[in-house]
Coordinates of C-alpha atoms in Angstrom, one line a residue:
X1 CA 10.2 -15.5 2.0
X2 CA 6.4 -16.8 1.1
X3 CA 4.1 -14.1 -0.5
X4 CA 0.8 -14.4 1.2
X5 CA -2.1 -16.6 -1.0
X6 CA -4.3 -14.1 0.3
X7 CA -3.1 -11.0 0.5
X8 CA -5.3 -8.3 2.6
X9 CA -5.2 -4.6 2.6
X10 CA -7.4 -3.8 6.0
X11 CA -6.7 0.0 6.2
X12 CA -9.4 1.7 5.3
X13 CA -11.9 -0.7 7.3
X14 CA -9.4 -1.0 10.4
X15 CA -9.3 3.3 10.2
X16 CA -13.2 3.0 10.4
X17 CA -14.3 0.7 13.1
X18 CA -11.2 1.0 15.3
X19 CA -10.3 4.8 15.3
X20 CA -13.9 6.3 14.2
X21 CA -12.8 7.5 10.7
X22 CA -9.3 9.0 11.4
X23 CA -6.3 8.3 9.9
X24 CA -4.2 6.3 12.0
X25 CA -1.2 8.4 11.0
X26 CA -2.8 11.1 12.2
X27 CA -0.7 10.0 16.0
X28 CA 2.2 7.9 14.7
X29 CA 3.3 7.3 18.2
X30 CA 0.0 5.5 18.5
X31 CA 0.3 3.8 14.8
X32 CA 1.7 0.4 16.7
X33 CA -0.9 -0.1 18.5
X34 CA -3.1 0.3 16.0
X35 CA -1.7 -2.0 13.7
X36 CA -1.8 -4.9 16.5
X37 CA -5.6 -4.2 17.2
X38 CA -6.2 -4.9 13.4
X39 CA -4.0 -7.9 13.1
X40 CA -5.1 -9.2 16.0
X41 CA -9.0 -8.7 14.6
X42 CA -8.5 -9.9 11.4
X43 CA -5.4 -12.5 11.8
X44 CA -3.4 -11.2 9.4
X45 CA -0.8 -13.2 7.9
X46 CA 1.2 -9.7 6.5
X47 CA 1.2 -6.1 8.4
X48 CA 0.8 -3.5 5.8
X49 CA 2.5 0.3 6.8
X50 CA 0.9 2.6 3.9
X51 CA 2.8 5.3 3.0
X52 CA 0.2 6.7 1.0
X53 CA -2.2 7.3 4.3
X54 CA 1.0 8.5 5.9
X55 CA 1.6 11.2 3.4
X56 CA -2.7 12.4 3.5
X57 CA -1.8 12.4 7.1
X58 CA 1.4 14.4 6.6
X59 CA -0.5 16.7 4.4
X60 CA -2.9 17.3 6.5
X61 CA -1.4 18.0 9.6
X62 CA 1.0 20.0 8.6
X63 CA 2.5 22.7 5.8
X64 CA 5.1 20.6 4.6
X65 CA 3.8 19.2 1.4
X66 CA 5.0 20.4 -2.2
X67 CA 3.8 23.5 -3.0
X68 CA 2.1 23.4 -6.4
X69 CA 2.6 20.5 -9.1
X70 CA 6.1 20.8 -9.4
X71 CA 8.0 17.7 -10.2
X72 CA 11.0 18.9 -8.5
X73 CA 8.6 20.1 -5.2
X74 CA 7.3 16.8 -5.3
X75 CA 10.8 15.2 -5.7
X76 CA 12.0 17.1 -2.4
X77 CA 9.0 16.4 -0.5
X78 CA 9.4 12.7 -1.5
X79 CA 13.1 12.5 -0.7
X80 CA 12.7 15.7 1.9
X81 CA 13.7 15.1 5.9
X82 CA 9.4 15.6 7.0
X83 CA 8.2 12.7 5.1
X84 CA 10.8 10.6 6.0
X85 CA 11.3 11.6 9.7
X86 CA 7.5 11.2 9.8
X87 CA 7.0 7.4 8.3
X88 CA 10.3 6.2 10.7
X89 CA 8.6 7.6 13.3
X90 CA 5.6 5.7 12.8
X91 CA 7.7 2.6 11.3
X92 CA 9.8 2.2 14.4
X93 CA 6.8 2.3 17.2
X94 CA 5.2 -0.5 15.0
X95 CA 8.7 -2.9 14.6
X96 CA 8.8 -2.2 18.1
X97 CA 5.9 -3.9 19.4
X98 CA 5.2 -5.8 16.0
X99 CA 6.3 -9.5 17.3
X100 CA 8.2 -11.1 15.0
X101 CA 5.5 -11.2 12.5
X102 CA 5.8 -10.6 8.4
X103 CA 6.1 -6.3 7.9
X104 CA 5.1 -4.7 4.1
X105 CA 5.7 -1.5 2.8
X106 CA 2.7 -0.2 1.1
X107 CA 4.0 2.0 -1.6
X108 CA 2.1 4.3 -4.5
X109 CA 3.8 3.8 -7.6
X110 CA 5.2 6.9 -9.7
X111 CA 2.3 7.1 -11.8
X112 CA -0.1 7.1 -8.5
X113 CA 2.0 9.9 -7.0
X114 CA 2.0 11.7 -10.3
X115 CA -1.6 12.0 -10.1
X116 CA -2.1 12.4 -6.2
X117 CA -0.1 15.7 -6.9
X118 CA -0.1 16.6 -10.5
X119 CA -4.0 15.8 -11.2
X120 CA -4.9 16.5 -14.7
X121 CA -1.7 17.9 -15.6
X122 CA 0.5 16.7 -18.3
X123 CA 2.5 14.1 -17.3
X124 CA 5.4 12.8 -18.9
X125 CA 8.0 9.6 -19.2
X126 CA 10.8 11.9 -17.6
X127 CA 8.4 12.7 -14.7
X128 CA 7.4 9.4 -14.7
X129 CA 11.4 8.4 -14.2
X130 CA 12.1 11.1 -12.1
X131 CA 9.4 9.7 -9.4
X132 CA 10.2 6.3 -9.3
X133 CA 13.7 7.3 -8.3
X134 CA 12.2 9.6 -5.3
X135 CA 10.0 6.8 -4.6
X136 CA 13.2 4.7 -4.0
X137 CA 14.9 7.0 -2.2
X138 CA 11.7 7.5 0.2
X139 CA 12.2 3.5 0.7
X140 CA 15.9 3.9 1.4
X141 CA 15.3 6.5 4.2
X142 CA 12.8 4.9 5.7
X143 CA 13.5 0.8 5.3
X144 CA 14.3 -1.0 8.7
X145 CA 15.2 -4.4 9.7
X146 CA 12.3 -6.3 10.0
X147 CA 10.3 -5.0 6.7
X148 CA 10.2 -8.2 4.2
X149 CA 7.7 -6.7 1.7
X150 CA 7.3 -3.8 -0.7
X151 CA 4.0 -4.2 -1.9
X152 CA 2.9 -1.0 -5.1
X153 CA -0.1 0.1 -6.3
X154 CA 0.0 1.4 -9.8
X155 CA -2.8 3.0 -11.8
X156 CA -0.7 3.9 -15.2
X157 CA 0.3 2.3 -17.5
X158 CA 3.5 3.8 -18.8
X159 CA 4.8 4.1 -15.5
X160 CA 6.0 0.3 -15.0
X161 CA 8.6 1.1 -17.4
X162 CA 10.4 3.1 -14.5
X163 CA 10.2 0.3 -11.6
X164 CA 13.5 -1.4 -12.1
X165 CA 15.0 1.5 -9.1
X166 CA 12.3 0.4 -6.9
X167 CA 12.4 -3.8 -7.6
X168 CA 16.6 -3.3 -7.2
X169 CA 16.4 -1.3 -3.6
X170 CA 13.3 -3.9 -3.0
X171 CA 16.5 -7.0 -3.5
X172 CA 19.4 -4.9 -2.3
X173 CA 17.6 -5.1 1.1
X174 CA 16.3 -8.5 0.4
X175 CA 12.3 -7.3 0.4
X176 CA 9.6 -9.3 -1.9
X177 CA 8.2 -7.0 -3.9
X178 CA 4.8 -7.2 -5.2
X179 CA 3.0 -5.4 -7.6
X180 CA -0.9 -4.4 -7.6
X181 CA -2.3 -3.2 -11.3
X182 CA -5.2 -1.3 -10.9
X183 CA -7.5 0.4 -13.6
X184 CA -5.3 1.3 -16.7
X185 CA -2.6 -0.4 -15.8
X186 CA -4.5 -3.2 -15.6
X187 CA -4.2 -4.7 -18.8
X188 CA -0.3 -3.7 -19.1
X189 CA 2.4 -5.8 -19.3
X190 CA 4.0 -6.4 -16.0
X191 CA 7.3 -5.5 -15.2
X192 CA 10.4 -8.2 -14.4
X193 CA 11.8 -8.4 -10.7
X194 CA 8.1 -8.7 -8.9
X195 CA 7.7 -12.0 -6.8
X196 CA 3.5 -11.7 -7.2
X197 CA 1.3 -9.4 -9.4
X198 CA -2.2 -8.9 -8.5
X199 CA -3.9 -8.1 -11.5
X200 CA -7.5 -6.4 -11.4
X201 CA -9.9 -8.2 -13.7
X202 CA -8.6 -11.0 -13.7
X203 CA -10.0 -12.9 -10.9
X204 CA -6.5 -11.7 -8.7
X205 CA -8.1 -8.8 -7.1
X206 CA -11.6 -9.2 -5.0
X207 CA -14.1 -7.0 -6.7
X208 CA -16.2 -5.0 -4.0
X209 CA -19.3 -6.3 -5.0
X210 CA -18.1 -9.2 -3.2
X211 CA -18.9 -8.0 0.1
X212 CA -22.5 -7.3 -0.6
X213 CA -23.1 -10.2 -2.5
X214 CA -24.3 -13.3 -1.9
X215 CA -21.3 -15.3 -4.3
X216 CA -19.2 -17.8 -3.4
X217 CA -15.4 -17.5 -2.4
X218 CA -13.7 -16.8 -5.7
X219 CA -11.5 -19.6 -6.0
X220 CA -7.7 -19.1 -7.4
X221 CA -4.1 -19.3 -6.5
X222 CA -3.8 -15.8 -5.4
X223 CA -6.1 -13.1 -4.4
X224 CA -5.5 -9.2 -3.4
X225 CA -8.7 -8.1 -1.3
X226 CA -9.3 -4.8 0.1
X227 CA -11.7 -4.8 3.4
X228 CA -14.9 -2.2 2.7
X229 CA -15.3 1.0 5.5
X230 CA -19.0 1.5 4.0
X231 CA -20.8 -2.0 5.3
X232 CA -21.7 -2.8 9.0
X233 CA -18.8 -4.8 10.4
X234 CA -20.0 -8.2 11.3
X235 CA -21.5 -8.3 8.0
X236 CA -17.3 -8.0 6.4
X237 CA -16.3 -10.1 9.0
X238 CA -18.3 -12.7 8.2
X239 CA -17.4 -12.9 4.9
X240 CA -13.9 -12.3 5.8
X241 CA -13.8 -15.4 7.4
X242 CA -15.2 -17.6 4.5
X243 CA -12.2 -15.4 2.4
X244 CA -9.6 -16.8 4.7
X245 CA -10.4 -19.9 5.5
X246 CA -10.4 -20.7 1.6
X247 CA -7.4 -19.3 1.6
X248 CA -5.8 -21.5 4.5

């Protein structure tokens, strides 16, 4: 399977200008139709089911999350039956009506959970581990037919040592996973087993001064571009379009 030349994360503007703000997870029953309103807007070549807006939404909603900075709470609520039972719920209205078209997982790596839970708390390599393999028992629980992509995020660094679980579940059910470096990580090496890594600074990830700038279309092989929720939006669909059709 073909890994998307431009690959687009449309979340965060699709939350904005087609539900007013709220999180789309917020109704999983309604996620499908969601999903087809933004791929319809934005002809997208990949539909992207983030399981890191799932868990805010989660959160939010309801008083199942960890309780304190545990590893082990976060462990349970990782591999527990409210987040999984939630995401499938949401997972199986969108395969439903998703059309045969290309389905990613949108996963937060270890070190990204690690903070999203732990903050400024001491985090270590066995922590580290011990999240990655939650992570890939989250994917396990919640992979269906139909899902061709598990796209993570990662912010540190020492957490792509602990990836291997999450690249092997990622073949075992025949998934291209890609890998998105962000901040720290960077300027890390990246880890075998990923089919594409999007790597911020250099020229693989759209900067968002992009979108209110007047430059041209950054030209490359590959390019990872997050749509903006803080611009009027015809202004990011217009230069939207000259994003895709240079990467046509």
């Amino acid at each position: 399977m073909f890994v998307p030349s431009l690959w687009v994360d449309g979340m965060a503007f699709g939350r904005t200008i087609l539900r007013g703000g709220e999180n789309p997870w917020a109704k999983p029953e309604e996620l499908g139709l969601f999903h087809r309103e933004l791929a319809s807007l934005l002809s997208l070549d990949v539909v992207e089911i983030s399981i890191g807006a799932a868990i805010d939404a989660l959160l939010e909603y309801s008083s199942d999350g960890p309780d304190g900075d545990d590893v082990e709470a976060i462990e349970d609520f990782l591999n527990g039956p409210a987040l999984s039972a939630y995401v499938t719920r949401g997972i199986d209205v969108l395969l439903g009506g998703a059309g045969g078209g290309l389905i990613a997982i949108s996963l937060p790596g270890p070190g990204m959970i690690a903070r999203r839970f732990m903050g400024a708390a001491s985090v270590d390599e066995n922590t580290l581990d011990d999240l990655s393999m939650a992570l890939t028992g989250l994917v396990r629980a919640i992979y269906r037919q139909g899902i061709g992509f598990i796209r993570i995020t990662e912010v540190e660094p020492r957490a792509l040592e602990f990836m291997t679980p999450l690249t092997n579940v990622a073949g075992h059910y025949q998934c291209e996973p890609v890998l998105v470096l962000r901040d720290e990580a960077k300027s890390a090496d990246a880890p075998p087993g990923f089919a594409t890594v999007f790597r911020e600074g250099d020229g693989e990830i759209l900067q968002p001064s992009w979108w209110h700038a007047a430059d041209e279309v950054p030209q490359g092989k590959k390019l990872f571009a997050e749509l903006p929720d803080d611009m009027e939006p015809e202004a990011v669909l217009r230069r939207y379009a000259a994003l895709k059709a240079a990467y046509t």
